[in-house]
Amino acid sequence: MRLDQFLSARTLYSRRELRTMITKGKVTVDGAPARKPDQPVSPEKNIVCLLGKHVPGDPYLYVLLNKPKGYVSSADEAGQHSVMELIPPELSRKDLRPVGRLDKDSTGLLLFTDDGQLAHQVIAARGHVAKYYRILLARPWEDAYADAIAAGIRLADGAQCKPAQAAPVPETQREALICLHEGKYHQVRRMFAALGNHVEELERVALGGLTMPPDLPLGGCIQLFEQDVQKMLHSETVFSSLLQTKKESSS
Ligand code: URA
């Protein structure tokens, strides 16, 4: 593969910008300055650095963001800050997109990838990867909620939700954990509205077998690797263990 092709697929720079950077010696291959854009490189074998930063050779990139409030999941909503702004340049690629959405006021685990097949696998209706949300309600949890959610909630617009799992967080009055296997628009907020309550805070804490790294601050990103992606797809987080996870801000 040509060096400029390799870099174009893995960074946000255009081919033209990359060619200029290569001829100006801003790119190294295995420590030696590259001079020609058509220099052949092997993504598996060569270490390519651009402006001193390693450009990983992996065909696809997977990034986990701890989304803060105030950012929308789409890239181009006029006048809004996008989650794309939170991805540092070294983890950016042209086709990198969030997998599914979190509302502007929601926080927590948001996955990004340029692997379209994986994105489809995560959000496809069949085999939808489980999503776990920790929520803070406006009014106390009621015992009837768990059974209603397990039976499948009907939303105000008549849409029928699939059966889901929910339980109150021990030693709290207004916190709960909910696990969904689908992703309707504003689903958790609308489910609790249908139950006569209101979701004040919503944080995604796990996706399939992948849980939010406890030390990742809001707005922080990490690169995920093949084993993390496999864990996400092929295992589930244990609901009862998530329920026991202590949070600093309990109600
Ligand atoms: N459900 C919601 O209502 N909002 C989110 O951000 C995610 C799930």
CSV table of N, CA and C in Angstrom, one decimal, residues 18-139:
chain,number,residue,atom,x,y,z
A,18,LEU,N,-1.2,15.5,2.8
A,18,LEU,CA,-0.3,14.5,3.2
A,18,LEU,C,0.9,14.4,2.3
A,19,ARG,N,0.7,14.6,1.0
A,19,ARG,CA,1.9,14.6,0.1
A,19,ARG,C,2.8,15.7,0.5
A,20,THR,N,2.3,16.9,0.9
A,20,THR,CA,3.2,18.0,1.2
A,20,THR,C,3.9,17.7,2.5
A,21,MET,N,3.2,17.1,3.5
A,21,MET,CA,3.9,16.7,4.7
A,21,MET,C,5.0,15.7,4.5
A,22,ILE,N,4.7,14.7,3.6
A,22,ILE,CA,5.7,13.7,3.4
A,22,ILE,C,6.9,14.3,2.7
A,23,THR,N,6.7,15.2,1.7
A,23,THR,CA,7.9,15.7,1.0
A,23,THR,C,8.7,16.7,1.9
A,24,LYS,N,8.0,17.2,3.0
A,24,LYS,CA,8.7,18.1,3.9
A,24,LYS,C,9.3,17.3,5.1
A,25,GLY,N,9.3,16.0,5.0
A,25,GLY,CA,9.9,15.2,6.0
A,25,GLY,C,9.2,15.0,7.3
A,26,LYS,N,7.9,15.3,7.3
A,26,LYS,CA,7.1,15.3,8.6
A,26,LYS,C,6.6,13.8,8.9
A,27,VAL,N,6.9,12.9,8.0
A,27,VAL,CA,6.4,11.5,8.2
A,27,VAL,C,7.7,10.6,8.3
A,28,THR,N,7.7,9.7,9.2
A,28,THR,CA,8.7,8.7,9.3
A,28,THR,C,8.2,7.3,9.1
A,29,VAL,N,9.0,6.5,8.5
A,29,VAL,CA,8.6,5.0,8.4
A,29,VAL,C,9.8,4.3,9.1
A,30,ASP,N,9.4,3.6,10.2
A,30,ASP,CA,10.4,2.9,11.0
A,30,ASP,C,11.6,3.8,11.4
A,31,GLY,N,11.2,5.0,11.7
A,31,GLY,CA,12.2,6.0,12.3
A,31,GLY,C,12.9,6.8,11.2
A,32,ALA,N,12.8,6.4,10.0
A,32,ALA,CA,13.6,7.2,8.9
A,32,ALA,C,12.6,8.1,8.2
A,33,PRO,N,13.0,9.4,7.9
A,33,PRO,CA,12.0,10.3,7.2
A,33,PRO,C,11.7,9.7,5.9
A,34,ALA,N,10.3,9.7,5.6
A,34,ALA,CA,9.9,9.3,4.3
A,34,ALA,C,10.0,10.5,3.4
A,35,ARG,N,10.2,10.3,2.1
A,35,ARG,CA,10.3,11.4,1.1
A,35,ARG,C,9.3,11.3,0.0
A,36,LYS,N,8.8,10.1,-0.2
A,36,LYS,CA,7.9,10.0,-1.4
A,36,LYS,C,6.6,9.4,-1.0
A,37,PRO,N,5.5,10.1,-1.5
A,37,PRO,CA,4.1,9.7,-1.2
A,37,PRO,C,3.8,8.3,-1.6
A,38,ASP,N,4.5,7.8,-2.7
A,38,ASP,CA,4.1,6.5,-3.2
A,38,ASP,C,5.0,5.4,-2.6
A,39,GLN,N,5.8,5.8,-1.6
A,39,GLN,CA,6.6,4.7,-0.9
A,39,GLN,C,5.8,3.6,-0.4
A,40,PRO,N,6.1,2.3,-0.6
A,40,PRO,CA,5.2,1.3,-0.1
A,40,PRO,C,5.4,1.0,1.4
A,41,VAL,N,4.2,0.8,2.0
A,41,VAL,CA,4.3,0.5,3.5
A,41,VAL,C,3.4,-0.7,3.7
A,42,SER,N,3.7,-1.4,4.8
A,42,SER,CA,2.9,-2.6,5.2
A,42,SER,C,2.3,-2.2,6.5
A,43,PRO,N,0.9,-2.1,6.6
A,43,PRO,CA,0.3,-1.7,7.8
A,43,PRO,C,0.6,-2.6,9.0
A,44,GLU,N,0.9,-3.9,8.7
A,44,GLU,CA,1.2,-4.9,9.8
A,44,GLU,C,2.6,-4.7,10.2
A,45,LYS,N,3.5,-4.3,9.3
A,45,LYS,CA,5.0,-4.4,9.7
A,45,LYS,C,5.6,-3.1,10.0
A,46,ASN,N,5.3,-2.0,9.3
A,46,ASN,CA,6.0,-0.7,9.4
A,46,ASN,C,5.4,0.1,10.5
A,47,ILE,N,6.2,0.9,11.2
A,47,ILE,CA,5.8,1.9,12.2
A,47,ILE,C,5.8,3.3,11.5
A,48,VAL,N,4.6,3.8,11.2
A,48,VAL,CA,4.5,5.1,10.5
A,48,VAL,C,4.2,6.2,11.6
A,49,CYS,N,5.0,7.3,11.6
A,49,CYS,CA,4.7,8.4,12.5
A,49,CYS,C,4.4,9.6,11.6
A,50,LEU,N,3.4,10.4,12.0
A,50,LEU,CA,3.1,11.7,11.4
A,50,LEU,C,3.2,12.8,12.4
A,51,LEU,N,4.0,13.8,12.2
A,51,LEU,CA,4.3,14.8,13.1
A,51,LEU,C,4.7,14.2,14.5
A,52,GLY,N,5.5,13.2,14.4
A,52,GLY,CA,6.0,12.6,15.6
A,52,GLY,C,5.1,11.6,16.3
A,53,LYS,N,3.8,11.5,15.8
A,53,LYS,CA,2.8,10.6,16.5
A,53,LYS,C,2.6,9.3,15.7
A,54,HIS,N,2.6,8.2,16.4
A,54,HIS,CA,2.4,6.9,15.7
A,54,HIS,C,1.0,6.9,15.1
A,55,VAL,N,0.9,6.4,13.9
A,55,VAL,CA,-0.4,6.2,13.2
A,55,VAL,C,-0.6,4.7,13.2
A,56,PRO,N,-1.6,4.2,14.0
A,56,PRO,CA,-1.7,2.8,14.1
A,56,PRO,C,-2.1,2.2,12.7
A,57,GLY,N,-1.6,1.0,12.5
A,57,GLY,CA,-1.9,0.4,11.1
A,57,GLY,C,-3.1,-0.4,11.0
A,58,ASP,N,-3.9,-0.6,12.2
A,58,ASP,CA,-5.1,-1.4,12.2
A,58,ASP,C,-6.0,-1.0,11.1
A,59,PRO,N,-6.7,-1.9,10.4
A,59,PRO,CA,-7.6,-1.5,9.4
A,59,PRO,C,-8.8,-0.7,9.9
A,60,TYR,N,-9.2,-1.0,11.1
A,60,TYR,CA,-10.3,-0.2,11.7
A,60,TYR,C,-9.9,0.3,13.0
A,61,LEU,N,-10.6,1.4,13.4
A,61,LEU,CA,-10.3,2.1,14.7
A,61,LEU,C,-11.6,1.9,15.5
A,62,TYR,N,-11.4,1.7,16.8
A,62,TYR,CA,-12.5,1.6,17.8
A,62,TYR,C,-12.1,2.5,18.9
A,63,VAL,N,-13.0,3.5,19.3
A,63,VAL,CA,-12.7,4.4,20.3
A,63,VAL,C,-13.9,4.5,21.3
A,64,LEU,N,-13.6,4.5,22.6
A,64,LEU,CA,-14.7,4.7,23.6
A,64,LEU,C,-14.5,6.0,24.2
A,65,LEU,N,-15.6,6.8,24.2
A,65,LEU,CA,-15.7,8.1,24.8
A,65,LEU,C,-16.6,8.1,26.0
A,66,ASN,N,-16.2,8.8,27.1
A,66,ASN,CA,-17.1,9.0,28.2
A,66,ASN,C,-17.7,10.3,27.9
A,67,LYS,N,-18.9,10.3,27.3
A,67,LYS,CA,-19.6,11.5,26.8
A,67,LYS,C,-20.0,12.4,28.0
A,68,PRO,N,-19.7,13.7,27.9
A,68,PRO,CA,-20.2,14.6,28.9
A,68,PRO,C,-21.6,15.2,28.4
A,69,LYS,N,-22.3,15.9,29.2
A,69,LYS,CA,-23.5,16.6,28.8
A,69,LYS,C,-23.2,17.7,27.8
A,70,GLY,N,-24.1,18.1,27.0
A,70,GLY,CA,-24.0,19.3,26.1
A,70,GLY,C,-23.5,19.0,24.7
A,71,TYR,N,-23.3,17.7,24.4
A,71,TYR,CA,-22.8,17.4,23.0
A,71,TYR,C,-23.8,16.5,22.3
A,72,VAL,N,-24.1,16.8,21.1
A,72,VAL,CA,-25.0,16.0,20.3
A,72,VAL,C,-24.2,14.9,19.6
A,73,SER,N,-24.9,13.7,19.3
A,73,SER,CA,-24.2,12.6,18.7
A,73,SER,C,-24.0,12.7,17.2
A,74,SER,N,-24.8,13.7,16.6
A,74,SER,CA,-24.6,13.8,15.1
A,74,SER,C,-23.4,14.8,14.9
A,75,ALA,N,-22.9,14.7,13.6
A,75,ALA,CA,-21.7,15.5,13.3
A,75,ALA,C,-22.1,16.9,12.9
A,76,ASP,N,-23.3,17.2,12.4
A,76,ASP,CA,-23.5,18.4,11.7
A,76,ASP,C,-24.8,19.1,12.1
A,77,GLU,N,-25.1,19.2,13.4
A,77,GLU,CA,-26.3,19.9,13.8
A,77,GLU,C,-26.0,21.4,14.0
A,78,ALA,N,-26.5,22.3,13.2
A,78,ALA,CA,-26.1,23.7,13.3
A,78,ALA,C,-26.2,24.2,14.7
A,79,GLY,N,-25.2,24.9,15.1
A,79,GLY,CA,-25.2,25.6,16.4
A,79,GLY,C,-25.0,24.7,17.6
A,80,GLN,N,-24.7,23.4,17.4
A,80,GLN,CA,-24.6,22.5,18.5
A,80,GLN,C,-23.1,21.9,18.5
A,81,HIS,N,-22.6,21.7,19.7
A,81,HIS,CA,-21.3,21.0,19.8
A,81,HIS,C,-21.5,19.5,19.5
A,82,SER,N,-20.7,18.9,18.7
A,82,SER,CA,-20.8,17.5,18.4
A,82,SER,C,-19.8,16.7,19.2
A,83,VAL,N,-20.2,15.4,19.5
A,83,VAL,CA,-19.2,14.5,20.1
A,83,VAL,C,-17.9,14.3,19.3
A,84,MET,N,-18.0,14.6,18.0
A,84,MET,CA,-16.8,14.4,17.2
A,84,MET,C,-15.7,15.4,17.6
A,85,GLU,N,-16.1,16.5,18.2
A,85,GLU,CA,-15.1,17.5,18.7
A,85,GLU,C,-14.2,16.9,19.8
A,86,LEU,N,-14.8,15.9,20.5
A,86,LEU,CA,-14.1,15.4,21.7
A,86,LEU,C,-13.0,14.3,21.3
A,87,ILE,N,-13.0,13.9,20.0
A,87,ILE,CA,-12.0,12.9,19.6
A,87,ILE,C,-10.7,13.5,19.3
A,88,PRO,N,-9.6,13.2,20.0
A,88,PRO,CA,-8.4,13.8,19.8
A,88,PRO,C,-7.8,13.5,18.4
A,89,PRO,N,-7.0,14.4,17.7
A,89,PRO,CA,-6.6,14.1,16.4
A,89,PRO,C,-5.9,12.8,16.1
A,90,GLU,N,-5.2,12.3,17.1
A,90,GLU,CA,-4.5,11.0,16.9
A,90,GLU,C,-5.5,9.8,16.9
A,91,LEU,N,-6.7,10.0,17.3
A,91,LEU,CA,-7.7,9.0,17.3
A,91,LEU,C,-8.8,9.3,16.2
A,92,SER,N,-8.5,10.2,15.3
A,92,SER,CA,-9.5,10.6,14.3
A,92,SER,C,-9.2,10.0,13.0
A,93,ARG,N,-10.3,9.6,12.3
A,93,ARG,CA,-10.2,9.1,10.9
A,93,ARG,C,-11.4,9.7,10.2
A,94,LYS,N,-11.3,9.7,8.9
A,94,LYS,CA,-12.4,10.3,8.1
A,94,LYS,C,-13.7,9.7,8.3
A,95,ASP,N,-13.8,8.4,8.4
A,95,ASP,CA,-15.0,7.7,8.5
A,95,ASP,C,-15.4,7.3,9.9
A,96,LEU,N,-14.8,7.8,10.9
A,96,LEU,CA,-15.1,7.5,12.3
A,96,LEU,C,-16.5,8.1,12.6
A,97,ARG,N,-17.4,7.3,13.1
A,97,ARG,CA,-18.7,7.8,13.5
A,97,ARG,C,-19.1,7.2,14.8
A,98,PRO,N,-20.0,7.8,15.6
A,98,PRO,CA,-20.6,7.2,16.8
A,98,PRO,C,-21.5,6.0,16.4
A,99,VAL,N,-21.4,5.0,17.2
A,99,VAL,CA,-22.3,3.8,17.0
A,99,VAL,C,-23.6,4.0,17.8
A,100,GLY,N,-24.7,4.4,17.2
A,100,GLY,CA,-25.9,4.7,17.9
A,100,GLY,C,-25.7,6.1,18.5
A,101,ARG,N,-26.6,6.5,19.4
A,101,ARG,CA,-26.7,7.8,19.9
A,101,ARG,C,-26.9,7.9,21.4
A,102,LEU,N,-26.4,9.0,22.0
A,102,LEU,CA,-26.8,9.3,23.3
A,102,LEU,C,-27.4,10.7,23.2
A,103,ASP,N,-28.5,11.0,24.0
A,103,ASP,CA,-29.0,12.4,23.9
A,103,ASP,C,-28.0,13.4,24.3
A,104,LYS,N,-28.3,14.7,24.0
A,104,LYS,CA,-27.4,15.8,24.3
A,104,LYS,C,-27.2,15.8,25.8
A,105,ASP,N,-28.2,15.5,26.6
A,105,ASP,CA,-28.0,15.6,28.1
A,105,ASP,C,-27.7,14.3,28.8
A,106,SER,N,-27.4,13.3,28.0
A,106,SER,CA,-27.0,12.0,28.5
A,106,SER,C,-25.5,12.0,28.6
A,107,THR,N,-25.0,11.1,29.5
A,107,THR,CA,-23.5,10.9,29.6
A,107,THR,C,-23.2,9.5,29.4
A,108,GLY,N,-21.9,9.2,29.4
A,108,GLY,CA,-21.4,7.8,29.5
A,108,GLY,C,-20.9,7.2,28.2
A,109,LEU,N,-20.9,5.9,28.1
A,109,LEU,CA,-20.2,5.1,27.1
A,109,LEU,C,-20.7,5.3,25.7
A,110,LEU,N,-19.9,5.9,24.9
A,110,LEU,CA,-20.3,6.0,23.5
A,110,LEU,C,-19.1,5.5,22.6
A,111,LEU,N,-19.5,4.5,21.8
A,111,LEU,CA,-18.4,3.9,21.0
A,111,LEU,C,-18.4,4.5,19.6
A,112,PHE,N,-17.2,4.7,19.1
A,112,PHE,CA,-17.0,5.2,17.7
A,112,PHE,C,-16.2,4.2,16.9
A,113,THR,N,-16.5,4.1,15.6
A,113,THR,CA,-15.7,3.2,14.8
A,113,THR,C,-15.9,3.6,13.3
A,114,ASP,N,-14.9,3.2,12.5
A,114,ASP,CA,-15.0,3.3,11.0
A,114,ASP,C,-15.3,2.0,10.4
A,115,ASP,N,-15.6,1.0,11.3
A,115,ASP,CA,-16.0,-0.4,10.8
A,115,ASP,C,-17.5,-0.5,10.7
A,116,GLY,N,-18.0,-0.3,9.5
A,116,GLY,CA,-19.4,-0.2,9.3
A,116,GLY,C,-20.1,-1.5,9.7
A,117,GLN,N,-19.5,-2.6,9.4
A,117,GLN,CA,-20.1,-3.9,9.7
A,117,GLN,C,-20.3,-4.1,11.2
A,118,LEU,N,-19.3,-3.7,12.0
A,118,LEU,CA,-19.4,-3.8,13.4
A,118,LEU,C,-20.5,-2.9,14.0
A,119,ALA,N,-20.5,-1.6,13.4
A,119,ALA,CA,-21.6,-0.7,13.8
A,119,ALA,C,-22.9,-1.3,13.6
A,120,HIS,N,-23.1,-1.9,12.5
A,120,HIS,CA,-24.4,-2.5,12.1
A,120,HIS,C,-24.7,-3.7,13.1
A,121,GLN,N,-23.7,-4.5,13.4
A,121,GLN,CA,-23.9,-5.6,14.4
A,121,GLN,C,-24.3,-5.1,15.7
A,122,VAL,N,-23.8,-4.0,16.2
A,122,VAL,CA,-24.1,-3.5,17.5
A,122,VAL,C,-25.6,-2.9,17.6
A,123,ILE,N,-26.0,-2.3,16.5
A,123,ILE,CA,-27.4,-1.6,16.6
A,123,ILE,C,-28.5,-2.4,15.8
A,124,ALA,N,-28.1,-3.4,15.0
A,124,ALA,CA,-29.1,-4.1,14.3
A,124,ALA,C,-30.2,-4.7,15.2
A,125,ALA,N,-31.4,-4.7,14.7
A,125,ALA,CA,-32.6,-5.1,15.6
A,125,ALA,C,-32.3,-6.6,16.1
A,126,ARG,N,-31.8,-7.4,15.2
A,126,ARG,CA,-31.6,-8.8,15.6
A,126,ARG,C,-30.2,-8.9,16.2
A,127,GLY,N,-30.1,-9.4,17.4
A,127,GLY,CA,-28.8,-9.6,18.1
A,127,GLY,C,-28.3,-8.3,18.6
A,128,HIS,N,-29.2,-7.3,18.8
A,128,HIS,CA,-28.8,-6.0,19.3
A,128,HIS,C,-28.0,-6.2,20.6
A,129,VAL,N,-26.9,-5.5,20.7
A,129,VAL,CA,-26.0,-5.6,21.9
A,129,VAL,C,-26.7,-4.9,23.1
A,130,ALA,N,-26.7,-5.5,24.2
A,130,ALA,CA,-27.4,-5.0,25.4
A,130,ALA,C,-26.8,-3.6,25.8
A,131,LYS,N,-27.6,-2.7,26.2
A,131,LYS,CA,-27.2,-1.4,26.7
A,131,LYS,C,-27.7,-1.2,28.1
A,132,TYR,N,-26.8,-0.7,28.9
A,132,TYR,CA,-27.1,-0.6,30.3
A,132,TYR,C,-27.0,0.9,30.7
A,133,TYR,N,-28.1,1.4,31.3
A,133,TYR,CA,-28.2,2.8,31.7
A,133,TYR,C,-28.4,2.9,33.2
A,134,ARG,N,-27.7,3.8,33.8
A,134,ARG,CA,-28.0,4.2,35.2
A,134,ARG,C,-28.7,5.5,35.2
A,135,ILE,N,-29.8,5.6,35.9
A,135,ILE,CA,-30.6,6.8,35.8
A,135,ILE,C,-30.9,7.3,37.2
A,136,LEU,N,-31.2,8.6,37.2
A,136,LEU,CA,-31.7,9.3,38.4
A,136,LEU,C,-33.1,9.8,38.0
A,137,LEU,N,-34.1,9.4,38.8
A,137,LEU,CA,-35.5,9.8,38.6
A,137,LEU,C,-35.8,11.0,39.4
A,138,ALA,N,-36.9,11.7,38.9
A,138,ALA,CA,-37.3,12.9,39.6
A,138,ALA,C,-38.1,12.5,40.9
A,139,ARG,N,-38.8,11.4,40.8
A,139,ARG,CA,-39.5,10.9,41.9
A,139,ARG,C,-39.1,9.5,42.3
